Coordinates of C-alpha atoms and ligand atoms in Angstrom, one line a residue:
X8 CA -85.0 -14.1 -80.2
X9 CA -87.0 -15.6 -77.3
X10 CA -91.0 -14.9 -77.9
X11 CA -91.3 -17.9 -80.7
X12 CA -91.6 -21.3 -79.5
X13 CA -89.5 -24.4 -78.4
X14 CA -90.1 -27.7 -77.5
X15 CA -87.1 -28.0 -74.5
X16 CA -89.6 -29.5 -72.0
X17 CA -92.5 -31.7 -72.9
X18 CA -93.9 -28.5 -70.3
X19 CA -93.2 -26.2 -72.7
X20 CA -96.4 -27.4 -74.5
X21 CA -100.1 -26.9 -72.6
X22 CA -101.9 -30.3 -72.6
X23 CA -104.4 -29.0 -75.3
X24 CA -100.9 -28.3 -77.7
X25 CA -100.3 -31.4 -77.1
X26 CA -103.2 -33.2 -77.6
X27 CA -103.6 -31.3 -81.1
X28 CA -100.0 -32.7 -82.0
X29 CA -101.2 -35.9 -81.4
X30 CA -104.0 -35.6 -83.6
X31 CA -101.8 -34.3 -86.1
X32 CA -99.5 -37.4 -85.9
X33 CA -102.5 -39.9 -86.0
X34 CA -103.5 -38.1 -88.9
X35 CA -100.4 -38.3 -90.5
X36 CA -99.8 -42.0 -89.0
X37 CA -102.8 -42.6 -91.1
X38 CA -101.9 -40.8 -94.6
X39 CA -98.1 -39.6 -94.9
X40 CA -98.1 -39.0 -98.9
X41 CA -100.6 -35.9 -98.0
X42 CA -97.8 -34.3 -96.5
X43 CA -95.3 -34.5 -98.7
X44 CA -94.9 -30.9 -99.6
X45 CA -95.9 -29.3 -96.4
X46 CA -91.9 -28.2 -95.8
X47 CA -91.4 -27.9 -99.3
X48 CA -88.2 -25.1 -99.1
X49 CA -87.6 -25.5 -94.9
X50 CA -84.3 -26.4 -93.5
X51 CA -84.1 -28.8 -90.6
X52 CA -80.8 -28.2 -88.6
X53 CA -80.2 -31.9 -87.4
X54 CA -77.7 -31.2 -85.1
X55 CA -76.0 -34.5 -82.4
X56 CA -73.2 -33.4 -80.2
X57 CA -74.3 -37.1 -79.0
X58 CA -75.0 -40.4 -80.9
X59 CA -78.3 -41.7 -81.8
X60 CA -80.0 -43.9 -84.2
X61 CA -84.1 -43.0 -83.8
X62 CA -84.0 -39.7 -82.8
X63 CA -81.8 -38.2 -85.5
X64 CA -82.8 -40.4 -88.1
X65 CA -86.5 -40.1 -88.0
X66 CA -86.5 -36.1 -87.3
X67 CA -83.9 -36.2 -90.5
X68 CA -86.8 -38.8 -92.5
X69 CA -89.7 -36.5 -91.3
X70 CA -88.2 -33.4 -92.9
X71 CA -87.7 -35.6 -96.0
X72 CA -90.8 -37.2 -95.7
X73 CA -92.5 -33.2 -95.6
X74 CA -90.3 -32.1 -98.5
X75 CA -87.8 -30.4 -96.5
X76 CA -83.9 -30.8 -96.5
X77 CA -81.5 -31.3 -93.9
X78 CA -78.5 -30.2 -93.3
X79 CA -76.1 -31.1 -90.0
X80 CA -74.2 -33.5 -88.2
X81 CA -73.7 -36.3 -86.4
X82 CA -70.7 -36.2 -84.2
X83 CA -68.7 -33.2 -83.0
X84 CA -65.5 -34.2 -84.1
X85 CA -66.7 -32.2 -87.6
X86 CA -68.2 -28.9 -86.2
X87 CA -66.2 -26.1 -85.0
X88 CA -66.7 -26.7 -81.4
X89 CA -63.6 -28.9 -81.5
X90 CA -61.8 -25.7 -81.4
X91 CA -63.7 -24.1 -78.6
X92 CA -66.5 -22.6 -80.1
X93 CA -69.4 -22.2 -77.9
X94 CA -73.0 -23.6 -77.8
X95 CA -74.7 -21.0 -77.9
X96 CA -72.8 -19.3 -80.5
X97 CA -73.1 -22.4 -82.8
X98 CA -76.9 -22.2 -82.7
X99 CA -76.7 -18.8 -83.3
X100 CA -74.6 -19.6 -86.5
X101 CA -76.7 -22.4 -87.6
X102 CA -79.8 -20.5 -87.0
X103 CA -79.1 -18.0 -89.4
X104 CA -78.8 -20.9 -92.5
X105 CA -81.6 -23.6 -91.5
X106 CA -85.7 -22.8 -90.0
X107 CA -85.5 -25.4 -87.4
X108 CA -82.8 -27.6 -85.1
X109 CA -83.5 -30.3 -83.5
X110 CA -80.3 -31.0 -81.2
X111 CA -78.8 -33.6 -79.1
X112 CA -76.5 -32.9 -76.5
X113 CA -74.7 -34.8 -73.6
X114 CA -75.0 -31.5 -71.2
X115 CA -77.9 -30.9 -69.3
X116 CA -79.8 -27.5 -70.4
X117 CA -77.6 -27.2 -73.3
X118 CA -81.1 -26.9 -75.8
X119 CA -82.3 -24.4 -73.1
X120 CA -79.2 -22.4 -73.9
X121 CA -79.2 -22.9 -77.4
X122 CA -82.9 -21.8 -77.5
X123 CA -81.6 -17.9 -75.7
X124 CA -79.6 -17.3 -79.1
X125 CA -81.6 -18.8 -82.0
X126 CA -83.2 -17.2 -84.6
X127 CA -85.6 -20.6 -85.0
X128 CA -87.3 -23.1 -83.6
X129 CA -84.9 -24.9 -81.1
X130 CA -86.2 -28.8 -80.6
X131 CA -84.6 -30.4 -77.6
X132 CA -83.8 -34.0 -79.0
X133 CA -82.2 -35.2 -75.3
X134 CA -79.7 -33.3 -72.6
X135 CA -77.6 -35.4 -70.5
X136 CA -79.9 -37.5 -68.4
X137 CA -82.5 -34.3 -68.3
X138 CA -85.2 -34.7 -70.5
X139 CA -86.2 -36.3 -74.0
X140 CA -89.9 -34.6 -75.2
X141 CA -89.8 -36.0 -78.1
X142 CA -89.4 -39.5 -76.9
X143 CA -92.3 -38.2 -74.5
X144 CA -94.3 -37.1 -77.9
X145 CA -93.4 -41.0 -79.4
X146 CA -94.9 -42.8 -76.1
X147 CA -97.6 -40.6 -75.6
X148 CA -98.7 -40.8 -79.6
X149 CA -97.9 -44.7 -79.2
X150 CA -100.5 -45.5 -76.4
X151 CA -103.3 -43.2 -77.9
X152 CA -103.2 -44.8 -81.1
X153 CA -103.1 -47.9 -79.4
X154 CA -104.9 -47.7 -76.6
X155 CA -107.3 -45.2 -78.1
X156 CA -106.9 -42.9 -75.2
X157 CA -104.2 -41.7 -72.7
X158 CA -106.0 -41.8 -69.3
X159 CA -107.3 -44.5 -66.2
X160 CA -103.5 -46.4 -66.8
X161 CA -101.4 -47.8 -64.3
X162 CA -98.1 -47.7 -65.8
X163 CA -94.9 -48.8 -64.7
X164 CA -91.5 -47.7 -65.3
X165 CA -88.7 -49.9 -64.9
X166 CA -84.8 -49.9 -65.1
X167 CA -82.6 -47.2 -64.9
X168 CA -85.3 -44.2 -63.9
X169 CA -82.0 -42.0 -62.0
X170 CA -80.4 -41.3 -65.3
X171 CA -83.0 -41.8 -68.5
X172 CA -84.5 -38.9 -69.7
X173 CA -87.1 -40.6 -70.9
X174 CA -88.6 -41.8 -68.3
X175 CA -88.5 -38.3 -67.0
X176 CA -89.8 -36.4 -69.5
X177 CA -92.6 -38.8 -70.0
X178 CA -93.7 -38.8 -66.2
X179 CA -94.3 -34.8 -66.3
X180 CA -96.2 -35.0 -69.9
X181 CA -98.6 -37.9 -68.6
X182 CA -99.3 -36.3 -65.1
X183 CA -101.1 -33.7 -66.9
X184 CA -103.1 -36.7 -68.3
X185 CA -106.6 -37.8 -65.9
X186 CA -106.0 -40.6 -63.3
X187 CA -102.6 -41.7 -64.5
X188 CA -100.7 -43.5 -61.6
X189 CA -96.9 -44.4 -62.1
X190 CA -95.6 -47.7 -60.5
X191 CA -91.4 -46.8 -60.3
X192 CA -89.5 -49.7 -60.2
X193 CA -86.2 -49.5 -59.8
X194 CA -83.0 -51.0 -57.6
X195 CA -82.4 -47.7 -54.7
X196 CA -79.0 -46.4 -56.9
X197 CA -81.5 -46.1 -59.8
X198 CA -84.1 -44.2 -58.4
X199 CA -86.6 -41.4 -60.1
X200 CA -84.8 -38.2 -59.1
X201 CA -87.0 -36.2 -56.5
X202 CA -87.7 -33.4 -58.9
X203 CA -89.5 -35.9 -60.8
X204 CA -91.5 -37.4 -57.3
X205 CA -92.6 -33.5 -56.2
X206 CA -94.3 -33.3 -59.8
X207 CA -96.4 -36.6 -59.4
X208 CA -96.7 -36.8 -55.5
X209 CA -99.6 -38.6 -54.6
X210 CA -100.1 -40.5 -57.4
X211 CA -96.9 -43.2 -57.8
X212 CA -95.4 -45.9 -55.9
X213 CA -91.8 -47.1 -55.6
X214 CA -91.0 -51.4 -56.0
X215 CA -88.1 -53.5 -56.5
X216 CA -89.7 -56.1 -58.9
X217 CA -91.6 -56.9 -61.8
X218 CA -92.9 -59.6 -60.4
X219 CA -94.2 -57.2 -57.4
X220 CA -96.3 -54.8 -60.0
X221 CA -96.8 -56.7 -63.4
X222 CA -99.8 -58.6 -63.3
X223 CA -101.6 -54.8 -62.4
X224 CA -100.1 -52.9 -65.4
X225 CA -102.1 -51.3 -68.2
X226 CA -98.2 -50.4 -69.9
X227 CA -94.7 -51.4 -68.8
X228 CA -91.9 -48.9 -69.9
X229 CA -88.4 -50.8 -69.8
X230 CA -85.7 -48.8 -70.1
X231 CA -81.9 -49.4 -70.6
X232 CA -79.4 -49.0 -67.5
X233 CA -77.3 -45.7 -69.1
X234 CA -74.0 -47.1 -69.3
X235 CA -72.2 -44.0 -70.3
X236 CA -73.8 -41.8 -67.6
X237 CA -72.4 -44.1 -65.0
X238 CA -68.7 -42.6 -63.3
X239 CA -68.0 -45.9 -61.9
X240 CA -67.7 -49.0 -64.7
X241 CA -67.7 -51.5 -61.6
X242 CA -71.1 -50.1 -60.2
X243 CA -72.3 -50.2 -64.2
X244 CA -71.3 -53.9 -64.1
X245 CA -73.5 -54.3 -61.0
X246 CA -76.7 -53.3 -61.8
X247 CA -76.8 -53.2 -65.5
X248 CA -78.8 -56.6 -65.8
X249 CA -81.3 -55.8 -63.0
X250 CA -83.8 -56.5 -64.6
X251 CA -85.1 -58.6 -67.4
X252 CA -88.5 -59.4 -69.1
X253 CA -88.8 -62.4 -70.8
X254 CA -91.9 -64.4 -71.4
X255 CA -92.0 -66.3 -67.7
X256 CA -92.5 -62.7 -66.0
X257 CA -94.6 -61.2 -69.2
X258 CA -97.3 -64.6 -68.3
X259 CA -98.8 -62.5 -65.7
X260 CA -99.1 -59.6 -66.8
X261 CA -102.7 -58.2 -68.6
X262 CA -103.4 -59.9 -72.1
X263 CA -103.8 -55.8 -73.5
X264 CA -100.2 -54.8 -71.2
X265 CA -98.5 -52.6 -73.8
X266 CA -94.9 -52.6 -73.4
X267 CA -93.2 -49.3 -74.5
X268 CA -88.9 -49.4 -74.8
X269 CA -87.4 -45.6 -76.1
X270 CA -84.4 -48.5 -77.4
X271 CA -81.7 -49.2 -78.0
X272 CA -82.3 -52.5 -76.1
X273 CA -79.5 -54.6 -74.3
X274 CA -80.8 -57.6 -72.1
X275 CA -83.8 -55.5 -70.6
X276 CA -85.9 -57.2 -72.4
X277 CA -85.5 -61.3 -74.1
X278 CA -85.8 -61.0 -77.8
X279 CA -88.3 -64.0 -76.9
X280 CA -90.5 -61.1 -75.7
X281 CA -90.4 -59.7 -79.5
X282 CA -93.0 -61.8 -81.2
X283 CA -95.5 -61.1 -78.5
X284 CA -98.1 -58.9 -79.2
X285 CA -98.1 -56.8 -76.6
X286 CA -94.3 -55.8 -77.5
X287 CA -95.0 -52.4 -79.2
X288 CA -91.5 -50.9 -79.5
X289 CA -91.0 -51.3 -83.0
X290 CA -93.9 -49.7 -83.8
X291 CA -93.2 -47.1 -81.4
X292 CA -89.9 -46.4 -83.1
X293 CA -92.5 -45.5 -86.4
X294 CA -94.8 -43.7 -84.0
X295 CA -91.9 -41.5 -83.5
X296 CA -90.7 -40.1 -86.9
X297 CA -94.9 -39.7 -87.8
X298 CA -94.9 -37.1 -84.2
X299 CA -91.8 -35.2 -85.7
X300 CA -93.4 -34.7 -88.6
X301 CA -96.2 -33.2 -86.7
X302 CA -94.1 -31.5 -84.3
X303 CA -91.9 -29.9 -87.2
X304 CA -94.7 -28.7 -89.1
X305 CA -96.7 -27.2 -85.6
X306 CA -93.6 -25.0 -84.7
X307 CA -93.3 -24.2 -88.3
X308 CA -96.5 -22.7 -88.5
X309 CA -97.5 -25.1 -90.8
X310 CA -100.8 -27.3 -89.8
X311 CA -104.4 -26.0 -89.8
X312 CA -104.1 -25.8 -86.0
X313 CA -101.4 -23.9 -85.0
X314 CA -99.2 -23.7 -81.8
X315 CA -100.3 -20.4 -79.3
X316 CA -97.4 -17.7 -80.9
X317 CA -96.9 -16.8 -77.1
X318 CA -95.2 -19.7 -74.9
X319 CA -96.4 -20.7 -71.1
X320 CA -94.6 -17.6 -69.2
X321 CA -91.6 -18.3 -67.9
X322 CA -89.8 -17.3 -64.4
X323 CA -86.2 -16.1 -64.9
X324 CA -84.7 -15.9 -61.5
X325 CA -81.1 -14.0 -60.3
X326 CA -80.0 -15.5 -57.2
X327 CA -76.6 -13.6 -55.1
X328 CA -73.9 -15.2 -55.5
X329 CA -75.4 -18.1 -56.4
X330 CA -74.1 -21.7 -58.9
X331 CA -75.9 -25.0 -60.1
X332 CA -74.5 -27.7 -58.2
X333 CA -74.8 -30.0 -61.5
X334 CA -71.2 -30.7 -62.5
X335 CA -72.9 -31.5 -66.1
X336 CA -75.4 -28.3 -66.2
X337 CA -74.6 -26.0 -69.1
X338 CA -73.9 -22.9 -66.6
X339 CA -71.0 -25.2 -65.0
X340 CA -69.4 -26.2 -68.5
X341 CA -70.0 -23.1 -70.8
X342 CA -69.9 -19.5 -69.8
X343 CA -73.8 -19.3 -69.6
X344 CA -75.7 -16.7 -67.1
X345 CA -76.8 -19.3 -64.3
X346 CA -80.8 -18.2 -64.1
X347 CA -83.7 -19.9 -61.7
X348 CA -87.3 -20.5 -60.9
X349 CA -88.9 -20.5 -57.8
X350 CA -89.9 -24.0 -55.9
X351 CA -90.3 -23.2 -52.6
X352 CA -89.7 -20.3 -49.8
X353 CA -85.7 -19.9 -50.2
X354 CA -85.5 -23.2 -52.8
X355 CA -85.1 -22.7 -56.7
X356 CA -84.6 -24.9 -59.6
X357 CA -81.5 -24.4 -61.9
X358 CA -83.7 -22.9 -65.3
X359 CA -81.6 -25.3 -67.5
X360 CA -81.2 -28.5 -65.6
X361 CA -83.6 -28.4 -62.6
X362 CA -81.3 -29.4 -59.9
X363 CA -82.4 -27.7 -56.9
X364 CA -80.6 -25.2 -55.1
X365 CA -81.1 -22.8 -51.7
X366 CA -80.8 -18.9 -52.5
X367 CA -81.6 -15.7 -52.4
X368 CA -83.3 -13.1 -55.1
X369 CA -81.3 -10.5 -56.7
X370 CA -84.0 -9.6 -59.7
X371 CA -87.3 -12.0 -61.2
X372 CA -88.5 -11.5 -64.8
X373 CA -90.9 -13.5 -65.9
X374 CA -90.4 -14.1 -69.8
X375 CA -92.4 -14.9 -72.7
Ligands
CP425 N1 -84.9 -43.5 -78.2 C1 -83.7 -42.8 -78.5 O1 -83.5 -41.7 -78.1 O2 -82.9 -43.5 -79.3 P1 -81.6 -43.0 -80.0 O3 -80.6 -42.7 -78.8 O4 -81.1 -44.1 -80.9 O5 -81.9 -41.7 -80.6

């Protein structure tokens, strides 16, 4: 079940994939109608064990928008894992009636699980606070139709960069992008996780402000402080209005700034900011149901230039005696086999989630 592809990690795609996705959405950006029939026959699997507005609606338009149908859901409370059923064993149901899922779901490496038993494409459509690629694909199509190109930026992320997936996933997909440097600006609770900082390690800096970074950005990326990953509603209350844009702070900053929001919105940033024409996030939220398309039709087999059949090789580590210490990985909530790669002498990353952990080998595959 494992040798076709997935999109789990924006990694799981090589930097030439990508770039030929975004040609594909630009392309389709530019002229929808010719792809109306492309998926004529297809079943998307839109399956949200998590809520969302963008993300399941414009994967569910783009298979309409192809020609495909949809079938799925939107909350658990009407799938069979109310009575215990398993992840994996729902994506190996759902597999066997649909050609592609896209899923959401609030446990970190649950897609990564779901992609070991499916007999199709599995799409990761965002994992606890772990990773979003097709948020990634939406920014990254957003500056280069844009901007024109996607290198020489100094962007800066800025809010809650400790639990959004976004931020994270986008950080690994533009690091393999030329002379990209990330500004992180966060209050210390909200940091980048350290995972994140290894994979970009000379090239960002940490701040406390916008005012400290603005006026040197080429694109600010404002995210939303993640309410419901927070375990404490007092320290939510604290720093949830860290920061906000509004037009004061946005005065000093480039006249060609772009600023990029993944939304939903709460104060982050002043709807006074809206009408400015540097506030792209609207259009982003377009961007992102034109990069589905082309994402859906890519691990489909469906575009002129299709994906390589044989994924980026994979390291699929056994460690004795040996757990993820993420309370919210799959292998801690769901009987899943805990498996690793390898970071560094006797440290390894948790395969689903990425937490870091100290152990020793029992067995190493590497997996196509
Ligand atoms: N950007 C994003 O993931 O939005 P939704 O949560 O509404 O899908």
């Amino acid at each position: 079940m494992n040798n076709k592809r997935h999109l789990i990690s924006p990694m799981d795609f090589s930097k030439g994939e990508i770039d030929d996705l975004l040609e594909l959405g630009e392309k389709i950006a530019k002229d929808p109608k010719e792809y109306a029939n492309v998926c004529s026959g297809k079943i998307l699997g839109s399956l949200f064990f998590e809520p969302s507005t963008r993300t399941r609606l414009s994967f569910e338009a783009a298979m309409n928008r192809l020609g495909g149908n949809v079938i799925g859901f939107s909350e658990v409370a009407s799938s069979s894992v109310t009575k215990g059923e398993s992840t994996q064993d729902t994506i190996r149901t759902i597999s066997g009636y649909t050609d592609i899922i896209a899923m959401r779901h609030p446990i970190e490496g649950a897609p990564k699980a779901a992609s070991f038993t499916s007999y199709v494409p599995v799409i990761n459509a965002g994992d606890g606070s772990h990773l979003h690629p097709t948020q990634t694909l939406t920014d990254l199509l957003t500056i280069k139709a844009l901007k024109g190109h996607i290198s020489n930026f100094k962007i800066g992320l800025c809010g809650d960069l400790k639990f959004g997936r976004t931020v994270h996933s986008l950080v690994k997909a533009l690091s393999l992008y030329e002379n990209i440097q990330f500004v992180f600006i966060s209050p210390t609770e909200l940091q980048m996780p350290q995972y994140i900082k290894s994979h970009v390690k000379n090239k960002y800096c940490e701040v406390r402000n916008i005012e400290d970074c603005i006026e040197d950005l080429d694109i600010l990326y404002m995210t939303r402080v993640q309410k419901e990953r927070f375990c404490s509603e007092q320290e939510y209350l604290r720093l949830k209005d860290s920061y906000i844009l509004d037009r004061y702070k946005l005065s000093k900053a480039k006249k060609d700034m772009l600023i990029l929001h993944p939304l939903p919105r709460l104060n982050e940033i002043n709807v006074d900011v809206d009408e400015d024409s540097r506030a792209v996030y609207f259009q982003q939220t377009k961007y992102g149901m034109y990069i589905r398309m082309a994402l859906i039709m890519k691990l489909l087999g469906l575009s002129e230039k299709s994906l390589n059949p044989i994924k980026i090789p994979e390291e699929r580590i056994r460690l004795y005696d040996c757990k993820c210490g993420n309370s919210k990985c799959i292998t801690n909530t769901e009987n899943v086999e805990p498996l690793f790669y390898h970071i560094d002498k006797d440290t390894y990353g948790c395969l689903y989630c990425d937490n870091k952990v100290k152990g020793r080998e029992i067995h190493h595959d590497i997996a196509n």
